[in-house]
XYZ file of C-alpha atoms in Angstrom:
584
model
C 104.454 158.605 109.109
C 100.676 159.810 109.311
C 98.247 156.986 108.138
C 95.037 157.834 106.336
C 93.304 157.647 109.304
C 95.498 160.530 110.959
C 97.546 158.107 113.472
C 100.498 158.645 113.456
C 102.954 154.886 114.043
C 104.209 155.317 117.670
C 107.388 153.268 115.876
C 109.270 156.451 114.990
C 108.585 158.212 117.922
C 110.053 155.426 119.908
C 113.370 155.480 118.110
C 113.437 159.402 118.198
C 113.198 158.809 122.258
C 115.540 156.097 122.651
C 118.415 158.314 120.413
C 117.538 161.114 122.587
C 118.038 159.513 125.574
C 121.432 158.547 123.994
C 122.182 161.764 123.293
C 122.107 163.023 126.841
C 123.856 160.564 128.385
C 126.717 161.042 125.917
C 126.791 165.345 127.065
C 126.334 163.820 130.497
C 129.341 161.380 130.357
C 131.558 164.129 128.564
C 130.590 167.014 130.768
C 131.547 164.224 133.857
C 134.699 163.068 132.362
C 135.431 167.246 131.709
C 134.680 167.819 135.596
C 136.971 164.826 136.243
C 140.033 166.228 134.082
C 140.323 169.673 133.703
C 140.820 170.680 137.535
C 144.513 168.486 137.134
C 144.999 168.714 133.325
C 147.111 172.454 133.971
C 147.908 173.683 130.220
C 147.213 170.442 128.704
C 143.416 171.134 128.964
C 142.597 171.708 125.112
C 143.937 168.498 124.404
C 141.355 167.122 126.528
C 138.628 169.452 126.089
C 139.383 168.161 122.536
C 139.239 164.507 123.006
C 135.885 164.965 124.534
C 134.502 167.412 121.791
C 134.760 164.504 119.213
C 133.594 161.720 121.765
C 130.985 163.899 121.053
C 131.105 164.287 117.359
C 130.668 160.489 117.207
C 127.986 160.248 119.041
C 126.089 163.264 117.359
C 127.474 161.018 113.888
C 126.121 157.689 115.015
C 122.682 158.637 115.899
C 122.260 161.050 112.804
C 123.426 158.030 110.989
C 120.817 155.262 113.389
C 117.966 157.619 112.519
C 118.611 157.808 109.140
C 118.837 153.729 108.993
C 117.471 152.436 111.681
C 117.460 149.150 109.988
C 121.047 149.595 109.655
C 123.800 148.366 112.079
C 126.357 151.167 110.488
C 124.803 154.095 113.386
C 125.121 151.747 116.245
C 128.926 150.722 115.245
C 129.975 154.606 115.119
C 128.128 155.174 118.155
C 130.486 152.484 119.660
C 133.452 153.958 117.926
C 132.425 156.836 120.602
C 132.117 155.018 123.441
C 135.445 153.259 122.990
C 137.064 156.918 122.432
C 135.432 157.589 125.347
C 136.885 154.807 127.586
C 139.829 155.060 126.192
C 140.509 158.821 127.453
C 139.656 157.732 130.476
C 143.418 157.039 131.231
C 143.938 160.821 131.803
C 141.422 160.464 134.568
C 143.085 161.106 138.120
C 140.635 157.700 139.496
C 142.455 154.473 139.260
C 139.787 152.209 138.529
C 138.763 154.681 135.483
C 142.457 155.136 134.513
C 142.748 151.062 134.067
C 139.380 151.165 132.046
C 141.231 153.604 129.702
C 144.765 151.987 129.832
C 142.768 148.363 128.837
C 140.868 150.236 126.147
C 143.274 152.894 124.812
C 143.438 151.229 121.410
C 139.577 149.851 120.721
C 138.556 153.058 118.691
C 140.899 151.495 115.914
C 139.815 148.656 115.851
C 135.925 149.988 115.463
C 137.197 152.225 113.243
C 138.941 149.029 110.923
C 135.155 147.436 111.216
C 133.627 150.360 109.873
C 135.974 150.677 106.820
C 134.678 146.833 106.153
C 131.054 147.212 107.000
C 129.911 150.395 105.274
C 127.786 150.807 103.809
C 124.888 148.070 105.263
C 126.780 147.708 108.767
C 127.143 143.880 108.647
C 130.654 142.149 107.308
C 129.413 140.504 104.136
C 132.894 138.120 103.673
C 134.692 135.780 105.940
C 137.696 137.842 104.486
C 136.302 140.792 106.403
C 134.720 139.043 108.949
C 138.655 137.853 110.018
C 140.270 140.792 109.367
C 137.752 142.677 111.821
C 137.929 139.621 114.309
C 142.046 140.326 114.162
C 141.448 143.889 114.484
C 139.723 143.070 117.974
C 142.172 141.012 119.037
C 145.071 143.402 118.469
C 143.480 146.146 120.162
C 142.508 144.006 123.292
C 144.849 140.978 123.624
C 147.758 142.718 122.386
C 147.195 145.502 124.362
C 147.653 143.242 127.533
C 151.415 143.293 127.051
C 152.144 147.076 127.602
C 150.453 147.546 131.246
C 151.303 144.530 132.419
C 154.698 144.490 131.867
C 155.088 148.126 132.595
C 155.829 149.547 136.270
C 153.806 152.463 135.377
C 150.392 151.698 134.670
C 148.162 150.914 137.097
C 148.307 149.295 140.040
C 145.693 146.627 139.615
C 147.533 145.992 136.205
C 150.983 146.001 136.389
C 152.447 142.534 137.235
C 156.029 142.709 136.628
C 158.661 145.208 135.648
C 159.931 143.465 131.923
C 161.227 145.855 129.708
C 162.062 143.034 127.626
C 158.897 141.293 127.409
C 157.479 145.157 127.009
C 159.333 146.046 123.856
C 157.972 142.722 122.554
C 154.408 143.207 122.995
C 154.697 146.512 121.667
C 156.269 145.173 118.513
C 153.989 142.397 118.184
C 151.229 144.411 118.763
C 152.459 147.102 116.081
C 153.382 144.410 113.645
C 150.142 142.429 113.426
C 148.269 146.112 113.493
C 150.127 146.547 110.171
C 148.839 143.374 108.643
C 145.247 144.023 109.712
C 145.819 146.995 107.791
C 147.148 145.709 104.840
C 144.584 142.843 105.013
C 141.778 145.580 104.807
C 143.437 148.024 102.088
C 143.394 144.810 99.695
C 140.144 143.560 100.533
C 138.815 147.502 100.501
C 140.644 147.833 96.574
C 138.983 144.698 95.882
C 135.663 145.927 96.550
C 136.402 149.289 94.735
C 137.472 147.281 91.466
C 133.730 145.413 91.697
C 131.907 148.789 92.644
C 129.975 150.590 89.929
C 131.257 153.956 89.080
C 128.494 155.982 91.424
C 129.518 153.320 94.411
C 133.252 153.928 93.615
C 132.794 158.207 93.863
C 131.622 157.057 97.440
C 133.726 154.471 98.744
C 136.828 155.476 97.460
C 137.345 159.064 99.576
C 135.831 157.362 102.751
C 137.976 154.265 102.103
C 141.036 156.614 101.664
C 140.906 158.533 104.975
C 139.600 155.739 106.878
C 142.732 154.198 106.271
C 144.922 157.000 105.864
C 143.530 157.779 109.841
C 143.984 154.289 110.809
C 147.623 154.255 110.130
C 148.483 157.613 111.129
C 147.249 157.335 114.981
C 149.318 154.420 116.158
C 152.391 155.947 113.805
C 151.729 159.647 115.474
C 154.650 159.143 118.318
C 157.322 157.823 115.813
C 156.541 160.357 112.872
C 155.417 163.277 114.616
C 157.639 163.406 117.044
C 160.567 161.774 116.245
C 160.648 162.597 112.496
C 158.880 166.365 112.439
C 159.716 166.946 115.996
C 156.318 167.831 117.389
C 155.257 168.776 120.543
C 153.602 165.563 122.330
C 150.321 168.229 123.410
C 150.329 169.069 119.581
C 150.691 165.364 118.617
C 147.921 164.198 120.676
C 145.689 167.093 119.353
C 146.186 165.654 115.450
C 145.343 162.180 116.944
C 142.146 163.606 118.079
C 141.079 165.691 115.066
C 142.082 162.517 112.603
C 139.544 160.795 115.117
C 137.226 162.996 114.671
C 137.077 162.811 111.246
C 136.120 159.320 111.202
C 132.570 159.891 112.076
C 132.116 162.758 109.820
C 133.444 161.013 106.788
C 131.279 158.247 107.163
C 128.106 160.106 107.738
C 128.818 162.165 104.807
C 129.256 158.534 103.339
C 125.963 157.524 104.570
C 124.532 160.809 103.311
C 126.033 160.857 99.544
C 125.631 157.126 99.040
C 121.622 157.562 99.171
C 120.296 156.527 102.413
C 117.152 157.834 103.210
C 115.603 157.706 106.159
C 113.276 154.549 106.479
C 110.552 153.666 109.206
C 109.623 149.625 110.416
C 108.320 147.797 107.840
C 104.712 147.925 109.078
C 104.455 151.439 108.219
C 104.073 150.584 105.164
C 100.685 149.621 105.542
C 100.052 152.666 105.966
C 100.976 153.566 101.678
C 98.421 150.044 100.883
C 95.473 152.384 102.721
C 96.267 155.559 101.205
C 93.785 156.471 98.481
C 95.473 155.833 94.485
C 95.581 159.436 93.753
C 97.835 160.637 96.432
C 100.237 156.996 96.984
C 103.070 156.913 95.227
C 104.704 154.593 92.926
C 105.485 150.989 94.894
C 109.226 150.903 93.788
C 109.127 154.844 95.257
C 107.961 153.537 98.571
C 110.397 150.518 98.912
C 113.159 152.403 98.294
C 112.271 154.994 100.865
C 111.246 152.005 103.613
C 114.624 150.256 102.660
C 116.855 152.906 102.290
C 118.114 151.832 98.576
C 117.814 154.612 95.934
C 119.180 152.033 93.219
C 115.685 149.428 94.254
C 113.598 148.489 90.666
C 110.324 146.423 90.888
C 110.607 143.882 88.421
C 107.173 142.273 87.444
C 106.595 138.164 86.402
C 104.417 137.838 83.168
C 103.279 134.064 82.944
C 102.333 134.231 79.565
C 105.822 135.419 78.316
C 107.332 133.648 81.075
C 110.325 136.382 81.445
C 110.216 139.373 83.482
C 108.953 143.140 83.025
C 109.709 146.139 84.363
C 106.411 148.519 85.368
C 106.113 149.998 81.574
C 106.165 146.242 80.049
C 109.473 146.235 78.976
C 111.657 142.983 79.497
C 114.077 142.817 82.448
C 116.803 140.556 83.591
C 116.976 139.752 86.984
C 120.956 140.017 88.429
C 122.610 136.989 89.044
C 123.281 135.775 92.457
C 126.816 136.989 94.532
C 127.134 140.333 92.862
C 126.787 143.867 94.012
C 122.975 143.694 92.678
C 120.686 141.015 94.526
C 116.815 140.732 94.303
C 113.732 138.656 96.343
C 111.034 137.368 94.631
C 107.796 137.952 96.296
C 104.864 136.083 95.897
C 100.934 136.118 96.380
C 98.466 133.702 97.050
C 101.170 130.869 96.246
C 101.689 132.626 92.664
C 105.296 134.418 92.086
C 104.034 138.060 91.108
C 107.230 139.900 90.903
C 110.523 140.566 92.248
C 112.710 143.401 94.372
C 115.950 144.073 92.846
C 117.865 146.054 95.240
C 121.982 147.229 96.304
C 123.398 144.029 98.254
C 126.150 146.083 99.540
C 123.694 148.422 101.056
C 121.078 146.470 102.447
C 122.936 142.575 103.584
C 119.884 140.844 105.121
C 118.500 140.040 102.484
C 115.645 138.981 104.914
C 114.428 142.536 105.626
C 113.843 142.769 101.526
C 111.505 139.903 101.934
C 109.197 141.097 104.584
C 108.717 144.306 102.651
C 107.949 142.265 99.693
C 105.299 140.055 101.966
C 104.255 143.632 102.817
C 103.387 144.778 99.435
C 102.120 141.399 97.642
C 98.711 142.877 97.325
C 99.929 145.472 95.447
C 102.463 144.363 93.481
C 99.866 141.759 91.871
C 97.739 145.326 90.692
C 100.713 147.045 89.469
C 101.859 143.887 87.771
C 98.255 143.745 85.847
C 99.015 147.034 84.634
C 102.424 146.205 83.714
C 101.261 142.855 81.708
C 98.829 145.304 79.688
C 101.206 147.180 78.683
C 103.249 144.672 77.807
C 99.953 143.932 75.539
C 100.435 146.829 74.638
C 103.502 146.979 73.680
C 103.630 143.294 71.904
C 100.561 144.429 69.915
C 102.522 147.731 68.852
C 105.639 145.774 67.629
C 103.398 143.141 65.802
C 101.222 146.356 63.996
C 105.022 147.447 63.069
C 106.090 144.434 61.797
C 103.254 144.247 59.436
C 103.603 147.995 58.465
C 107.609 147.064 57.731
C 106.126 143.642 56.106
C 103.994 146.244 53.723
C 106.546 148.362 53.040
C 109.199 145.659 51.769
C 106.488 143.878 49.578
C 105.696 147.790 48.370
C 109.405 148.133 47.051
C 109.236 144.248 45.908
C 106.177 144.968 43.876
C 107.191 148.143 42.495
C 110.807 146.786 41.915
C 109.521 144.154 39.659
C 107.209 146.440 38.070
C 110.349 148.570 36.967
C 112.519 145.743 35.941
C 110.164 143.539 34.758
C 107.095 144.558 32.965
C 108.097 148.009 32.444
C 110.812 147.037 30.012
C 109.222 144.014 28.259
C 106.877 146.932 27.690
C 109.378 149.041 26.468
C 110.619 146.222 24.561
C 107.726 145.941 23.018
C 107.106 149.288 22.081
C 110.385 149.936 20.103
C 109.569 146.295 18.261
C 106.614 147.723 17.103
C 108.615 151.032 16.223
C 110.356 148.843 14.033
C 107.527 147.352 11.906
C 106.544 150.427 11.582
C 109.122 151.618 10.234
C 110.052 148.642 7.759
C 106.324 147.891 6.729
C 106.087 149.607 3.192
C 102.225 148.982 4.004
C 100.618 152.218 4.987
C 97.966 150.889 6.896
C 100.080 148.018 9.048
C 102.630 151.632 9.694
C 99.507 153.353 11.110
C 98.264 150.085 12.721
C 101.884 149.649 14.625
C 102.441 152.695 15.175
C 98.900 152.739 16.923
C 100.202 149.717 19.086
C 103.160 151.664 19.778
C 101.675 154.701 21.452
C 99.267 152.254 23.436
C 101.989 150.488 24.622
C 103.835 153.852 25.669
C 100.414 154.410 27.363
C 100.289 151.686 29.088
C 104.555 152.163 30.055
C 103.477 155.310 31.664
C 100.047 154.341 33.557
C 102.948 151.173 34.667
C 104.921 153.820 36.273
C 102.413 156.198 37.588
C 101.249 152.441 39.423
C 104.824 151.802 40.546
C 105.287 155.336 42.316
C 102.111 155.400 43.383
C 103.181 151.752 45.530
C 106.299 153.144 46.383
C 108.847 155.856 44.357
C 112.149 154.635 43.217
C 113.156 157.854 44.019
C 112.246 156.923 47.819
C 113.927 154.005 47.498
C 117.231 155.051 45.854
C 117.779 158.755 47.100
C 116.113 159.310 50.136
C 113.022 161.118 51.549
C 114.269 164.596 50.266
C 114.580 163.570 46.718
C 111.277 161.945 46.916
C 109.430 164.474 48.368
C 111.373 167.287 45.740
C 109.834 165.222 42.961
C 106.585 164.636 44.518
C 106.111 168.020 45.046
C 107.373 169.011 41.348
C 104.409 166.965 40.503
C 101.838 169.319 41.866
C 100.377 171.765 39.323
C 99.146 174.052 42.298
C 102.256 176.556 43.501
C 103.899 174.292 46.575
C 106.889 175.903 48.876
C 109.121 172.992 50.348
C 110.725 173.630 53.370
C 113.249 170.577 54.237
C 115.456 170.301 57.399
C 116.808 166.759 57.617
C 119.813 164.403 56.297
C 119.032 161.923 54.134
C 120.016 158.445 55.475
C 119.982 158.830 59.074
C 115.903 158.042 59.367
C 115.179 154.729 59.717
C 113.176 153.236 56.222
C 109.434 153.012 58.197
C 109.893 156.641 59.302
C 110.957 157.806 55.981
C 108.263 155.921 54.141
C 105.382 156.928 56.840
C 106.676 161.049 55.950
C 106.785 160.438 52.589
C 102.610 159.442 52.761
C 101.602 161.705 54.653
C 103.157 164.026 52.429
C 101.347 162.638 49.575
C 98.085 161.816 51.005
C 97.481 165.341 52.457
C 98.687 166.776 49.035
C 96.188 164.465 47.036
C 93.652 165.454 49.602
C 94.154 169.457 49.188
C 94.453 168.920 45.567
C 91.014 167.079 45.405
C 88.948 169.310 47.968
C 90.643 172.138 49.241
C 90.237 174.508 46.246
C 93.612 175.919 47.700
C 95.604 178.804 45.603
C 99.036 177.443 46.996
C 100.371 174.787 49.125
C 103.308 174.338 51.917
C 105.056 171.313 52.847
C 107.209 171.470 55.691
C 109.899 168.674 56.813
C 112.324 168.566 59.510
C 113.938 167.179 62.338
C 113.800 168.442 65.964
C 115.715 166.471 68.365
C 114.520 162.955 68.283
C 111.487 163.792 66.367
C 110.687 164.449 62.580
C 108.152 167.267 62.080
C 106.470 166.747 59.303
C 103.647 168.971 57.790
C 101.219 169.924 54.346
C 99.200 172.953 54.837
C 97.113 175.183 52.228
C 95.213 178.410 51.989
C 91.942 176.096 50.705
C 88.382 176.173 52.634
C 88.739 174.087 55.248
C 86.372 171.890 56.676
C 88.215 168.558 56.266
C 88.013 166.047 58.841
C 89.627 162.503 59.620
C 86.505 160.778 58.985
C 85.980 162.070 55.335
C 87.500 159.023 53.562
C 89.732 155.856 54.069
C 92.732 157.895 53.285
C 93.578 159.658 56.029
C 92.417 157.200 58.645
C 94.321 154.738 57.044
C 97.559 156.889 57.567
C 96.945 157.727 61.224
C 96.754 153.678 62.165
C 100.021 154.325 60.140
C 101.934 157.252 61.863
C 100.037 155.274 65.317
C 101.904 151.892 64.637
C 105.445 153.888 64.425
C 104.903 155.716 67.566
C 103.812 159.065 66.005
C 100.768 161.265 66.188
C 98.564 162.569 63.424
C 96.595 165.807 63.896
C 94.940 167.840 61.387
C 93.337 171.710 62.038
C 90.807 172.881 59.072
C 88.868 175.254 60.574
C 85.874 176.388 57.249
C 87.368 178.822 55.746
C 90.658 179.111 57.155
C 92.761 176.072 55.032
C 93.682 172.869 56.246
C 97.254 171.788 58.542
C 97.839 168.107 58.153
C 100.754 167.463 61.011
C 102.121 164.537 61.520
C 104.900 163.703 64.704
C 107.497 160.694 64.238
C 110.297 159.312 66.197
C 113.934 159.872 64.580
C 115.003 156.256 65.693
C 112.653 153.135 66.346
């Protein structure tokens, strides 16, 4: 990593040496062990060319997988996986001293391979299940393994004590017996940890978990079923040993490199992101995740006035609880808690490491949580403008609900009662009078209704923003072409309501100043937004500013999350557009 200042952290570099270094001893200790063998191996020399060729695969596995994490213990424990292969094959060394080293060590790469399967994918044993069943897994491969050269007449010298078949054939089944339940032990706590997995974990775990333990059980069983059962050749039996081996160390790198890791520098570097200038750092919860490795980190941010968590847009969050697969460290600032790191337990165990990166990047978390709480503002004083708007609209449809079913009819009452007298007065004069009273009631009916639709159409409220806009638009003396493209009764009643204005107000608008031959109204639904638009062929000129009207209705279409824009170039008719969301 380059700092601002063009220095480049002599961190990285260090690691890159030290693997290096690594890497050439591992060629050297191959090519040596090759130089050792092959002049005595006669036509068994693939076999060990072989056995030497994934030595080597583990290493190359281990450091890929060290460099990639160097925070992470999982590189180091394949790169021992190697080295036990390694000592292991020394038995086919013609040196006595090295042949003991291999006969004492011949079984170790299983039991590596056994802490692997339980330590992927942070390297460390998270459960004293695992931390047991590992422990075993040791002990078989070493202690157990005691039994079958020293009992033996032909190991080697400085180990053989005694020629006892018996006590032979009983190591050997004690040692094959508890290898079994260290097996089973780990498929059931491996299934266990698939079951709890989430389902990107579980496309991860559950391949590597498979031929981890599908190679496990095959090596120690090659001499029985190979042989014995299929009959094959002990050179040819050896060779699948060494190719199920070598598999190991791929698998798990792939697992490394599927499951996310990235490749992460010290913690200090990232001092180097707090001095880069605003325009060219990147987000903080980018950063963390590529200093810790975890794809799956979120920043969460603590707003004291809420007292409840936020992510960076404002939005509430829930922190997970404690002792699943989801952990997270709360960091803190000048003695204030400012936010928290939620982050992949099963990937990153100390939880530790979190924590310094969190001291790390106080400072700016407390900035990016001041932008956070305005937009939680933001978003409060959005929801609370919507409210009111909804508020509006239900005393709208109360008001003009009453208005129908209340005065409206007493006036209609009242208009055929005077009908009536009319019609049984034999006085000319009180006919003419009621019948007077009649038609100003009916007056007043109608100037009732105009009021009620003009608060809010029954039509809008019984049938839908199609119907409503149908009959507004019937209303228009000037020629109007209505285009619709939507469903009625899938918008929610704000966004049908906020359409339905706009469509009126930029009608009453045209029809007052626009001088227009024709209009077009224009509704309809793309994706997860509602189009909805009023043009006309008038002159132009009209601006948001001209009246209450139309600023009125973009604070509207603003407080549902829509946008408002209007082009009326003089001369060329006006476009009123407004933009809504489908679902609130």
């Amino acid at each position: 990593m380059v700092t601002p200042g063009g220095i480049r952290s002599p961190l990285p570099r260090s690691l890159g040496r030290a693997l290096v270094l690594l890497a050439i001893a591992a060629l050297a200790l191959g090519a040596l062990q090759l130089a050792l063998v092959l002049p005595v191996a006669g036509e068994a020399w693939p076999v060990h060319l072989l056995f030497v060729l994934v030595f080597w695969v583990y290493v190359a596995a281990g450091l890929m997988a060290w460099w990639r994490r160097p925070g992470n213990r999982l590189g180091s424990l394949i790169v021992l996986g190697g080295l036990a292969l390694f000592a292991g094959s020394l038995a086919n060394t013609p040196m006595p001293v090295l042949t003991a080293v291999g006969t004492v060590t011949a079984t170790v790469v299983l039991a590596v391979a056994f802490h692997l399967l339980h330590a992927f994918p942070s390297g460390r044993l998270r459960s004293r299940a695992s931390r047991v069943t590992v422990a075993a897994g040791y002990v078989v491969a070493v202690v157990l393994q005691s039994p079958l050269y020293l009992f033996d007449p032909a190991a080697p010298a400085p180990l053989s004590v005694a020629d006892r078949p018996d006590l032979l054939m009983l190591g050997v089944t004690v040692q094959r017996v508890c290898g079994i339940a260290v097996a089973l032990a780990t498929a059931v706590i491996l299934a266990r940890r698939l079951v709890r997995s989430d389902p990107a974990h579980r496309r991860v775990l559950g391949p590597l978990f498979a031929y981890g333990m599908v190679a496990v059980v095959l090596i120690p069983m090659s001499a029985t079923l190979f042989e014995a059962v299929l009959g094959m050749p002990a050179v040819v039996r050896v060779g699948v040993q060494a190719v199920l081996l070598g598999g190991i160390p791929i698998a798990f790198t792939l697992g490394v490199l599927r499951g996310g890791f990235a490749r992460t520098s010290d913690l200090e570097e990232l001092g180097a992101w707090l001095g880069a200038s605003g325009g060219a750092r990147p987000a903080l919860a980018a950063v963390l995740r590529r200093a810790l490795g975890d794809d799956s980190l979120e920043v969460a941010f603590w707003m004291p006035d809420t007292g409840a968590w936020a992510d960076s847009g404002g939005a509430p969050v829930q922190l997970p609880p404690s002792g699943g697969e989801r952990a997270s460290v709360e960091v803190e600032s000048g003695g204030r808690t400012v936010g928290a790191i939620v982050y992949d337990a099963s990937l990153i165990a100390d939880a530790e490491l979190v924590r310094t990166a969190g001291r790390v990047v106080a400072i700016a978390m407390e900035r990016e949580r001041l932008t956070a709480e305005l937009l939680a503002s933001q978003g409060a004083l959005r929801t609370s403008r919507a409210r009111l708007v909804a508020a509006a609209d239900r005393e709208r449809r109360r008001i003009a609900q009453n208005l129908h079913d209340g005065l409206q009819v007493q006036l209609v009452l009242l208009a055929l009662e005077a009908q009536q007298v009319a019609n049984a007065s034999t006085s000319a004069a009180i006919r003419d009078r009621a019948t007077s009273l009649r038609k100003g009631i009916d007056e007043a009916a109608a100037d009732l209704r105009r009021l009620g639709h003009d608060v809010m159409p029954s039509t809008l409220m019984e049938q839908g923003l199609s119907a409503a806009t149908e009959d507004l638009v019937d209303r228009i003396p000037v020629p109007t072409r209505l285009h619709l493209g939507i469903s009625d009764g899938v918008l929610p009643g704000a966004i049908e309501s906020t359409a339905y204005f706009v469509v009126a107000e930029g009608l009453a608008n045209a029809l007052k100043h626009s001088r227009a031959g024709a209009f077009t109204v224009r509704i309809e639904r793309r994706g997860d937004r509602l189009l909805v638009e009023v043009h006309d062929d008038g002159v132009g000129g009209a601006s948001f500013g001209a009246g209450h009207g139309l600023r009125g209705l973009a604070d509207r279409v603003e407080v549902v999350n829509g946008r408002l824009e209007m082009q009326s170039a003089v001369g060329r008719g006006t476009r009123l557009s407004a933009e809504l969301p489908c679902v609130l």
